[in-house]
CSV table of C-alpha atoms in Angstrom, one decimal:
chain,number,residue,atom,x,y,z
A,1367,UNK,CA,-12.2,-10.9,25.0
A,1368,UNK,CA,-14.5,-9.8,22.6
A,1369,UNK,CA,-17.1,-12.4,21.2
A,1370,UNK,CA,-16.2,-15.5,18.5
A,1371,UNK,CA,-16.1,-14.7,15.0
A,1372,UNK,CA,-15.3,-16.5,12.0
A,1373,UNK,CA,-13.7,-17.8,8.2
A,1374,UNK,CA,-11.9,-16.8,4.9
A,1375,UNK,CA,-10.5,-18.4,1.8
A,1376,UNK,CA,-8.5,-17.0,-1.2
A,1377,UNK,CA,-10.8,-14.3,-3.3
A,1378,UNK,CA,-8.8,-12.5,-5.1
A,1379,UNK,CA,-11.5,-9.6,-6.1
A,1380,UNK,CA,-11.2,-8.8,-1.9
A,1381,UNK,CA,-7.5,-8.5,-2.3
A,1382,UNK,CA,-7.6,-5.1,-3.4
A,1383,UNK,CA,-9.4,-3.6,-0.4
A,1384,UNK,CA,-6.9,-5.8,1.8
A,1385,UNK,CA,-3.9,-4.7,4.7
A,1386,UNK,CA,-1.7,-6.3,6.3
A,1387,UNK,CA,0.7,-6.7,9.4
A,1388,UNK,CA,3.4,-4.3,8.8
A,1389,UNK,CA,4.2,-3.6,12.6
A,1390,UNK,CA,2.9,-7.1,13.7
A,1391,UNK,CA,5.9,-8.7,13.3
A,1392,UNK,CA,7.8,-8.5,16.4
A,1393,UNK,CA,5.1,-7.3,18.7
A,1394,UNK,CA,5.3,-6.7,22.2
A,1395,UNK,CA,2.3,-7.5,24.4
A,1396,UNK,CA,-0.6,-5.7,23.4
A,1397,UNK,CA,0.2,-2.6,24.5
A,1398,UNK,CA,-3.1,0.0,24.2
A,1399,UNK,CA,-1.5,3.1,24.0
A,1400,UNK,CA,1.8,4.4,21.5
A,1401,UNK,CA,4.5,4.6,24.4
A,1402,UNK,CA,4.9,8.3,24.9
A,1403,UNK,CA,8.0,9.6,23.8
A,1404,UNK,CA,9.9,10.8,27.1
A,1405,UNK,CA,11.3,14.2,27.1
A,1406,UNK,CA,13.6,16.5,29.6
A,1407,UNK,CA,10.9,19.6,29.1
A,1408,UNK,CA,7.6,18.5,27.8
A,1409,UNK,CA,6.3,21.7,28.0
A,1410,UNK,CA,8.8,23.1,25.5
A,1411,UNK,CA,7.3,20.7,22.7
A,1412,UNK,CA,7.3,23.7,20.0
A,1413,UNK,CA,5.3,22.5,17.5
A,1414,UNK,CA,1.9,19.7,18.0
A,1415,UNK,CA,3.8,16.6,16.3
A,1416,UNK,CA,0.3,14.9,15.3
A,1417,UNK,CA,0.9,11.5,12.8
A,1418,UNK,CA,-1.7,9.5,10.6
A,1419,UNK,CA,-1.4,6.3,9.8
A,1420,UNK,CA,-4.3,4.2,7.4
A,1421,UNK,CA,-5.2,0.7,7.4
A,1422,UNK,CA,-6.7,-0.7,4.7
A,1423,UNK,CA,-7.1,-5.0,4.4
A,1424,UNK,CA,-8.8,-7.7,2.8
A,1425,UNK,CA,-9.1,-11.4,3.6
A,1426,UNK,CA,-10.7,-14.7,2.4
A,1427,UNK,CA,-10.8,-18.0,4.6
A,1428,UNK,CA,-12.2,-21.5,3.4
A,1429,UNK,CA,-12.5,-23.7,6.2
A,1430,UNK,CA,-12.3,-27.5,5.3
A,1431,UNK,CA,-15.2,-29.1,7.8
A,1432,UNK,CA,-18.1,-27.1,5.9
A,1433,UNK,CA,-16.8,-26.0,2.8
A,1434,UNK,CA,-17.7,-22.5,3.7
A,1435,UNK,CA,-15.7,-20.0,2.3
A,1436,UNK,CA,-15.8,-16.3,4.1
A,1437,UNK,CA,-14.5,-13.1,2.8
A,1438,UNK,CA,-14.6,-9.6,3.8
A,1439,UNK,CA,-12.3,-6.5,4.6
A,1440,UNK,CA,-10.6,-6.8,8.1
A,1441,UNK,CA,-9.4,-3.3,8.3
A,1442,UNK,CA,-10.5,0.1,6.8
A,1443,UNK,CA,-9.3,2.7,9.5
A,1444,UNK,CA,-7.1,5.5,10.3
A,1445,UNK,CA,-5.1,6.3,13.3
A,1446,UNK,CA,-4.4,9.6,14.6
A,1447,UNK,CA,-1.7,10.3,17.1
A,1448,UNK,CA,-0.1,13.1,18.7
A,1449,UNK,CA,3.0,11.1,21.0
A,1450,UNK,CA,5.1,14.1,22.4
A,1451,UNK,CA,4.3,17.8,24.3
A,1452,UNK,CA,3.1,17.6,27.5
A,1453,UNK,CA,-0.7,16.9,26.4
A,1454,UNK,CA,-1.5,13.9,24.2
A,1455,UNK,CA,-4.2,12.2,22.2
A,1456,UNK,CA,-4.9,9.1,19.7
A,1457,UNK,CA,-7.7,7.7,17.9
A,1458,UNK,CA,-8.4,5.2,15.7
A,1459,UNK,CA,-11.6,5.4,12.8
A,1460,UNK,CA,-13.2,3.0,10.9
A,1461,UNK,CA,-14.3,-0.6,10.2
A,1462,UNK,CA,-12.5,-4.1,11.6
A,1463,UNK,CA,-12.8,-7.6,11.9
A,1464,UNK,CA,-11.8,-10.2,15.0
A,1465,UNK,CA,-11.1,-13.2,13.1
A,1466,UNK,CA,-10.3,-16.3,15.3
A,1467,UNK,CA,-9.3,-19.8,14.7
A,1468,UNK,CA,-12.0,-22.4,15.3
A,1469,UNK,CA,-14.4,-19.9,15.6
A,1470,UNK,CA,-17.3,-18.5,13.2
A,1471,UNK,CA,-16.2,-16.0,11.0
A,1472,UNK,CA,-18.7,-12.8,11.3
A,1473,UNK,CA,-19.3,-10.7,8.3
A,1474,UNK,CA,-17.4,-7.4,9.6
A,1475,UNK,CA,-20.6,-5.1,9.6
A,1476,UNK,CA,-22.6,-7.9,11.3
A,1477,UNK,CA,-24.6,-6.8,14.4
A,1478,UNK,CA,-23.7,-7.7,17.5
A,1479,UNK,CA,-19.7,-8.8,16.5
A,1480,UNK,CA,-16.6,-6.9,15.1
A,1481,UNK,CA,-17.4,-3.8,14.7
A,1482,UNK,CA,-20.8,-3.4,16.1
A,1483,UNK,CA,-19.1,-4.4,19.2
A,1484,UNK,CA,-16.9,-1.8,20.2
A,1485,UNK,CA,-18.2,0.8,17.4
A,1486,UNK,CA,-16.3,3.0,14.8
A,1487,UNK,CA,-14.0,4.7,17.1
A,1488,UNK,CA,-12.8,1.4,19.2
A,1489,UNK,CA,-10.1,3.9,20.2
A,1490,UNK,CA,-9.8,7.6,21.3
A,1491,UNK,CA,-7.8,8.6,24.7
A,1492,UNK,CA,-6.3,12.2,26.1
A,1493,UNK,CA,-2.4,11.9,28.1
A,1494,UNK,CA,-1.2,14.8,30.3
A,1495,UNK,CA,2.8,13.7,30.3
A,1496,UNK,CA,4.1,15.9,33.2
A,1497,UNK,CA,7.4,14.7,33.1
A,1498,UNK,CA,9.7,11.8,31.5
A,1499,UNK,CA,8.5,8.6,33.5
A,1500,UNK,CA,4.7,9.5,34.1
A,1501,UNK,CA,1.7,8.7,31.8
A,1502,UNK,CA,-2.0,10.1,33.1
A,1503,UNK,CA,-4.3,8.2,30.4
A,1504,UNK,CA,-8.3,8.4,30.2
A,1505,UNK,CA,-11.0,7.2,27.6
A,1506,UNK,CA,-11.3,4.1,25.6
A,1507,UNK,CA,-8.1,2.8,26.2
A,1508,UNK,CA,-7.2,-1.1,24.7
A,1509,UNK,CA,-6.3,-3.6,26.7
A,1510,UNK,CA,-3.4,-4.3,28.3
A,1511,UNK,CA,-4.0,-8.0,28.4
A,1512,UNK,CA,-2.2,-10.5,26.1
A,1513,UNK,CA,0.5,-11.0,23.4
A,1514,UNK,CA,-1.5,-10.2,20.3
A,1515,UNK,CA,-3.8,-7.1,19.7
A,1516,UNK,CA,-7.4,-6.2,18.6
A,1517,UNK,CA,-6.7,-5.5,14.7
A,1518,UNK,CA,-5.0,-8.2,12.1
A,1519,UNK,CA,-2.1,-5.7,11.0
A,1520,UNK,CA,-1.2,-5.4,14.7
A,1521,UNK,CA,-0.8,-9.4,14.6
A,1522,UNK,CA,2.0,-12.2,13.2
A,1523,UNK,CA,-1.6,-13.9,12.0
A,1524,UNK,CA,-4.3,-13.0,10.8
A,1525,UNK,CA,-6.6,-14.8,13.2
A,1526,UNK,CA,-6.1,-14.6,16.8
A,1527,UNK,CA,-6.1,-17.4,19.2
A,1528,UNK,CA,-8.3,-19.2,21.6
A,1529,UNK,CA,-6.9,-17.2,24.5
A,1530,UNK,CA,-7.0,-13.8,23.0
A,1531,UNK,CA,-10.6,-14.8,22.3
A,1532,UNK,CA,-11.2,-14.8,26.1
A,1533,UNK,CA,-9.6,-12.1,26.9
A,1534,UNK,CA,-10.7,-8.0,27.3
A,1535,UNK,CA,-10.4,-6.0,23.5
A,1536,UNK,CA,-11.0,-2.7,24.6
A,1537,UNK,CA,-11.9,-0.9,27.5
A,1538,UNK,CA,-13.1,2.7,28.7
A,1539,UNK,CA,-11.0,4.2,31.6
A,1540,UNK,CA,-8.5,6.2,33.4
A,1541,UNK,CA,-4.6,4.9,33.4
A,1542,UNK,CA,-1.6,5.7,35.5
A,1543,UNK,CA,1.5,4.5,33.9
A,1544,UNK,CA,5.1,5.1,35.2
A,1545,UNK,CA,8.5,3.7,34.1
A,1546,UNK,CA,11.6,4.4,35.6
A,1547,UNK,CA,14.7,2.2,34.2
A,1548,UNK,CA,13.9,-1.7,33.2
A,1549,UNK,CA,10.8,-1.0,35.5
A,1550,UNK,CA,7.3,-0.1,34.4
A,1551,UNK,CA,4.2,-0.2,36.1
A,1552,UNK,CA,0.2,0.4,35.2
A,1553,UNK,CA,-2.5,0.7,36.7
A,1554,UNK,CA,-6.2,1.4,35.1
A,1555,UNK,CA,-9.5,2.0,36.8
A,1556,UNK,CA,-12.0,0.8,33.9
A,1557,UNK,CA,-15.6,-0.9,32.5
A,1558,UNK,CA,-13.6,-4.3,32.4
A,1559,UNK,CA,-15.0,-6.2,29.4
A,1560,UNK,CA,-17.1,-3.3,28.4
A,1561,UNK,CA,-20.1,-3.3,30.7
A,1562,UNK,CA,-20.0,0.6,30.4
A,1563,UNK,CA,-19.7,0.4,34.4
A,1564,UNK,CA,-16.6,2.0,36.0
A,1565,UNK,CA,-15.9,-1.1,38.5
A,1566,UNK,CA,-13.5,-3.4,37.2
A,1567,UNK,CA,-8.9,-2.7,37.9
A,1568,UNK,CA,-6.4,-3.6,35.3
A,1569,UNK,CA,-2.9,-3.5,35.6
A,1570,UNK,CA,0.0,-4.5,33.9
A,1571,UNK,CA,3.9,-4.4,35.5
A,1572,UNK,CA,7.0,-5.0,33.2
A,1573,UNK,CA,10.5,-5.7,33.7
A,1574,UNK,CA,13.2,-4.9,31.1
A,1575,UNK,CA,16.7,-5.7,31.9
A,1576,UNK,CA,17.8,-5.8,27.9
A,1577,UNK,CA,17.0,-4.6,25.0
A,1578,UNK,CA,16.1,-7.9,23.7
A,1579,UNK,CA,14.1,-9.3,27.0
A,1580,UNK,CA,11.2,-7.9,28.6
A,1581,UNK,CA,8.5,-9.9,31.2
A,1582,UNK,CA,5.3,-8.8,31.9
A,1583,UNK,CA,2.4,-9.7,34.6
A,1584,UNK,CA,-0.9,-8.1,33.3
A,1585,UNK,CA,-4.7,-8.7,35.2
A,1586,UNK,CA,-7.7,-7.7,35.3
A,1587,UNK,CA,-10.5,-8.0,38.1
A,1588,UNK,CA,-14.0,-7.1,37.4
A,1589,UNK,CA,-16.3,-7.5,40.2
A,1590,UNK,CA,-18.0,-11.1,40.7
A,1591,UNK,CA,-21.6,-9.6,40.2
A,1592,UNK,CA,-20.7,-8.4,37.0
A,1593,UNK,CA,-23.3,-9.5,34.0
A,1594,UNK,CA,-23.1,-10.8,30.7
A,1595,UNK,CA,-22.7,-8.2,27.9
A,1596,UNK,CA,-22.7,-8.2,24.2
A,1597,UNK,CA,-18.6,-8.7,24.0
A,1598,UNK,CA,-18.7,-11.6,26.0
A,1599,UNK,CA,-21.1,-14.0,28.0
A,1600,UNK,CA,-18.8,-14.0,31.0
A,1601,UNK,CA,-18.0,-10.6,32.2
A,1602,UNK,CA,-16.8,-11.2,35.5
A,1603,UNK,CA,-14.3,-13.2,34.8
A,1604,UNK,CA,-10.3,-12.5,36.3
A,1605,UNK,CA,-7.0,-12.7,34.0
A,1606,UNK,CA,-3.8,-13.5,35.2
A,1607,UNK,CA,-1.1,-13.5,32.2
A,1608,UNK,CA,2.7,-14.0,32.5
A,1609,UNK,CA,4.2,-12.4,29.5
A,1610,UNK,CA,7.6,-13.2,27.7
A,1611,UNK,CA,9.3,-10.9,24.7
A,1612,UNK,CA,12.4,-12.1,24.0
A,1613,UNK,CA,14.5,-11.7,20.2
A,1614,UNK,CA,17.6,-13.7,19.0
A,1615,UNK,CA,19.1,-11.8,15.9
A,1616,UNK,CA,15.9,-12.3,13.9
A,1617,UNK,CA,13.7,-14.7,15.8
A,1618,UNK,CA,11.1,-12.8,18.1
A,1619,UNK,CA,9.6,-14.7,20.5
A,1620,UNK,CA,6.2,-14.2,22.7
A,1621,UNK,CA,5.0,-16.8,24.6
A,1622,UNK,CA,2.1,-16.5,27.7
A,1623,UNK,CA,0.4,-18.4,29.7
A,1624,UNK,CA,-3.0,-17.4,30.8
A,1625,UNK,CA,-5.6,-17.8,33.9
A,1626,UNK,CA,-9.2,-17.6,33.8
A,1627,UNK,CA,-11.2,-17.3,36.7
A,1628,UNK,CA,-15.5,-16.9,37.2
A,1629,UNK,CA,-16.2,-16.7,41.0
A,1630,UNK,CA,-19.6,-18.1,41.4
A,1631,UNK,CA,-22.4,-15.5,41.2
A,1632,UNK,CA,-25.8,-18.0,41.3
A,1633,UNK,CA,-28.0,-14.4,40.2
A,1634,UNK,CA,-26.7,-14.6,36.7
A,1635,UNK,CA,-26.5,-18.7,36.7
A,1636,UNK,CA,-23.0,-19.0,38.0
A,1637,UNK,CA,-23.6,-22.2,40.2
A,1638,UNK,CA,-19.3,-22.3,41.1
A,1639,UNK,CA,-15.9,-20.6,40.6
A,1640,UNK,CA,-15.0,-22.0,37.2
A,1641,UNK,CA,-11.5,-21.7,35.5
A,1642,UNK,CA,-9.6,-22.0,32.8
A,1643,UNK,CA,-6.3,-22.6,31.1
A,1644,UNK,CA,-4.2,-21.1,27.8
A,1645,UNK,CA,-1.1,-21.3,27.1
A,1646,UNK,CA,0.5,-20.2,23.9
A,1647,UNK,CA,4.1,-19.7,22.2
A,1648,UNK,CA,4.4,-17.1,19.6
A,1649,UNK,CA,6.9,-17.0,17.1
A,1650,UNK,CA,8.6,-14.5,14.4
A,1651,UNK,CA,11.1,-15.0,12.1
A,1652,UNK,CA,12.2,-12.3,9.5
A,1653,UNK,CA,14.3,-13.7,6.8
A,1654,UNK,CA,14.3,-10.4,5.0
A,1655,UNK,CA,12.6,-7.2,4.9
A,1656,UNK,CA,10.1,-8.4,2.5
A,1657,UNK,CA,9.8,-11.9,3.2
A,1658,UNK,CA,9.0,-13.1,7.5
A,1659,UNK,CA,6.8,-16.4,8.8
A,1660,UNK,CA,5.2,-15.8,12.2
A,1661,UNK,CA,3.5,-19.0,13.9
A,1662,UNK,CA,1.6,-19.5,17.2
A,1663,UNK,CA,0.7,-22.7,19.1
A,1664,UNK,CA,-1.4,-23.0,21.7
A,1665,UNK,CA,-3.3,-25.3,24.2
A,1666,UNK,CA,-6.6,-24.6,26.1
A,1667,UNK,CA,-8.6,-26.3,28.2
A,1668,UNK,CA,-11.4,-25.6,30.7
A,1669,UNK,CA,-11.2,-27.0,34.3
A,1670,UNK,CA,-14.8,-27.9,34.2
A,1671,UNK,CA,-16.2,-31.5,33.9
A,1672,UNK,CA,-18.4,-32.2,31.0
A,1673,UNK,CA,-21.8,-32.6,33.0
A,1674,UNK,CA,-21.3,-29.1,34.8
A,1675,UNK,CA,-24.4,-27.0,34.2
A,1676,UNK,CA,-22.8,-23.7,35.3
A,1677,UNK,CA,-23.2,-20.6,32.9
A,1678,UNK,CA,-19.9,-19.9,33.2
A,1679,UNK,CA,-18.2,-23.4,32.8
A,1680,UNK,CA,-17.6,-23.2,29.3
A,1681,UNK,CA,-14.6,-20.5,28.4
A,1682,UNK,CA,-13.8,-21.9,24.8
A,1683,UNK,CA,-16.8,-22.7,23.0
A,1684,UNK,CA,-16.9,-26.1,22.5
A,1685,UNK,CA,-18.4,-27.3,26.1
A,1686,UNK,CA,-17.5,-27.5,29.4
A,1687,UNK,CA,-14.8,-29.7,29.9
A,1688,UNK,CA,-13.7,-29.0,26.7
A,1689,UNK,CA,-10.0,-28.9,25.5
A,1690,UNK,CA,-8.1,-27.7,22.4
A,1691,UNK,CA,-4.7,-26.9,20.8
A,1692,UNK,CA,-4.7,-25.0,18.0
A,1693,UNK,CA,-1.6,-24.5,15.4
A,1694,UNK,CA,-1.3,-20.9,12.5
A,1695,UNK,CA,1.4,-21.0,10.0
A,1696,UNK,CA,1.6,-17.4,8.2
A,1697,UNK,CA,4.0,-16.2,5.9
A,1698,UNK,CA,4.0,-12.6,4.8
A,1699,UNK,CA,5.4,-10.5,2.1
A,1700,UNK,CA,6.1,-7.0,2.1
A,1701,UNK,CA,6.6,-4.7,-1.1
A,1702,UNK,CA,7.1,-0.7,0.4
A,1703,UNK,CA,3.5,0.0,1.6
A,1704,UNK,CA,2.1,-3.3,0.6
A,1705,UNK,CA,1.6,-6.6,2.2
A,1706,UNK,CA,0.2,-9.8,1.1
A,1707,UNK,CA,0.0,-12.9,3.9
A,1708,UNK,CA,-0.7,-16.4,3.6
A,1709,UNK,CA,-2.3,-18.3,6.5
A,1710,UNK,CA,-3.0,-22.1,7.5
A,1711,UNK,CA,-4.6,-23.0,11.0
A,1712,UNK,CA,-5.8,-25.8,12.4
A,1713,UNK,CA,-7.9,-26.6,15.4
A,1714,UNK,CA,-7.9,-29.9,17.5
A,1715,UNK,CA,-10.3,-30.3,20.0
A,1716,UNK,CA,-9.9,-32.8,23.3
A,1717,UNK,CA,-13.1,-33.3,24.7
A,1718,UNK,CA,-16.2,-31.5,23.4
A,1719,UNK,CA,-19.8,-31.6,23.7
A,1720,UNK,CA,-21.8,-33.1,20.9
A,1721,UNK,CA,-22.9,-30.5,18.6
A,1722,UNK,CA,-20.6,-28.0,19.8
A,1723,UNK,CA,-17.7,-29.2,18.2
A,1724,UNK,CA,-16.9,-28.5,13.8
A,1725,UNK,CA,-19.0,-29.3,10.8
A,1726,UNK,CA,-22.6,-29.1,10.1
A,1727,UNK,CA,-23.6,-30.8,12.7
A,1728,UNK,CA,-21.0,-29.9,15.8
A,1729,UNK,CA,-19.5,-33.5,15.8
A,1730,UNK,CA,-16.3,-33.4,14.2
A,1731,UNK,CA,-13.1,-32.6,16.6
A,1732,UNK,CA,-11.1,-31.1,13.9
A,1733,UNK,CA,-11.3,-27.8,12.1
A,1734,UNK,CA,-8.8,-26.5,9.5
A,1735,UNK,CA,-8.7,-23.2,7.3
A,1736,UNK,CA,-6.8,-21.7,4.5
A,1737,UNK,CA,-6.5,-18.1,3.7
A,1738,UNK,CA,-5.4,-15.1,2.7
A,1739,UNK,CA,-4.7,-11.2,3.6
A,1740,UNK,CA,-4.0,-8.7,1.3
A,1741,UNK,CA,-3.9,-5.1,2.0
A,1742,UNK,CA,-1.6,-1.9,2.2
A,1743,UNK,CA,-0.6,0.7,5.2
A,1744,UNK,CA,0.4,4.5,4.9
């Protein structure tokens, strides 16, 4: 994924420019384009159906192991969509922030994190639909990696995970996608993590058999040569992710677990084929249409030793060797366009290298943060 980023706490002043997680709750796995809607003639579309949608969100974090308080808006964008006829676009405009539990959280106009990273149009893609089951996709496409997307509002918490953090955000490409019955298959020819190189294959292939369940299988191979970039130090790294979406009346539940693998490339300091581990289980409940609690837990760990000198040994942050399970609370409250979440988290880390670990001086193994989201969507 993207690079770490970092922390809020409760400033009210920051709750007016806030959004929140409307269509978070519920989520299926991050899927990086609006599924097109099918039709018997798409070339009889009369009329280009084009949709807006706006994003606007605040949030404040305090984390407990540096009495640092962050704030800052997470969202300020606009989507546009056309989703039927039998040529299709999207793109989303603006500003947005990657927060991330146990990680540093980045003002969002910083250089070199949120949206410096992947710019003010993260998203913009073209479709040609030719019939019912088949999806031609190209441009800068998100990924098709994971359980919980690039912006907060898409998201049951505000912060992401420790495996999202790994994973790819956004890519540029071209995408095949077809789906025919509980089946569906994709298949995209992209830059990978964002190298701006057309090298790297993506792919994501679902099975449906109800309404309420639907399994996934997502990857994504770069090549080994592939160099570090400003989204992530380790951009040759290969995904494997079993997804789960299954609901129970009002529970919705998303669980994945996730593979990491570097293959050893000793030009860019990748002395061995390193791994790593995430698993995560991802939770929803909606009591009532204004009032839902989502919560995520996960464990991570790399499959390095501690005195391993590789570059590419360390996939969490916190050291090779390292380990961590991580726990988000967040209940949300929805009033008509208007949403206002709440959001604990903590972070407790295994084995860690001295100084990379939480506080001032990287030797405490146990980070916690309290915060809040405000913000609206029309």
């Amino acid at each position: 994924m993207a690079m770490s980023l970092q922390k809020v706490c409760p400033t009210i002043a920051l709750a007016v420019l806030c959004l929140a997680a409307a269509p978070a709750l519920g989520q299926t796995p991050a899927a990086a384009l609006p599924s097109p809607t099918p039709s018997a003639s798409p070339t009889s579309a009369p009329i280009p159906n084009i949709t807006w949608q706006t994003n606007v969100s605040g949030y404040s974090f305090s984390t407990t192991d540096s009495n640092a308080t962050s704030a800052d808006f997470s969202n300020l964008m606009t989507t546009v969509t056309r989703n039927t006829g039998l040529f299709r676009f999207g793109a989303t405009i603006g500003g947005y922030a990657f927060p991330v539990v146990g990680q540093v959280l980045n003002p969002t106009l910083k250089t070199g994190s949120n949206t410096d990273l992947f710019g003010i149009v993260p998203v913009a893609y073209v479709q040609y639909v030719p019939t019912g089951s088949l999806t031609l996709s190209a441009g800068k496409l998100a990924t098709m990696i994971g359980q919980e997307s690039g912006f907060t509002w898409q998201n049951v918490n505000v912060q992401r995970g420790l495996g999202w953090n790994v994973e790819s955000t956004f890519s540029r490409g071209i995408r095949a996608t077809y789906v025919r019955g509980a089946f569906s298959g994709n298949l995209e020819y992209n830059d990978g993590f964002y190298s701006g190189r057309l090298n790297s294959l993506e792919g994501l292939f679902g099975w449906q058999p109800t309404a309420s369940t639907n399994v996934q299988f997502a990857f994504l191979v770069p090549p080994a040569k592939q160099g570090p970039n400003p989204t992530t130090n380790i951009a040759n790294k290969r995904l494997y992710d079993l997804m789960l979406t299954q609901t129970f009346g009002r529970l919705t539940l998303t669980p994945y677990l996730l593979w990491v693998d570097s293959p050893e490339n000793a030009a860019i300091g990748f002395n061995g084929d390193e791994r790593a581990f995430f698993g995560a289980a991802i939770a929803n409940y909606t009591f009532s249409p204004t009032w839902s609690v989502g919560a995520r837990y996960e464990s991570a760990s790399n499959r390095s030793v501690a005195t391993d000198t590789g570059a590419n040994a360390d996939f969490l942050g916190y050291g090779p060797g390292s380990s961590a399970s991580t726990i988000t609370v967040t209940p949300t409250y929805r009033a008509r366009h208007f949403v206002i979440r709440g959001e604990y988290s903590s972070v407790n880390l295994g084995q860690f290298t001295p100084g990379l670990g939480f506080g001032n001086a990287g030797l405490k193994s146990v980070q916690s943060r309290l915060g809040i989201e405000i913000g609206a969507q029309f």
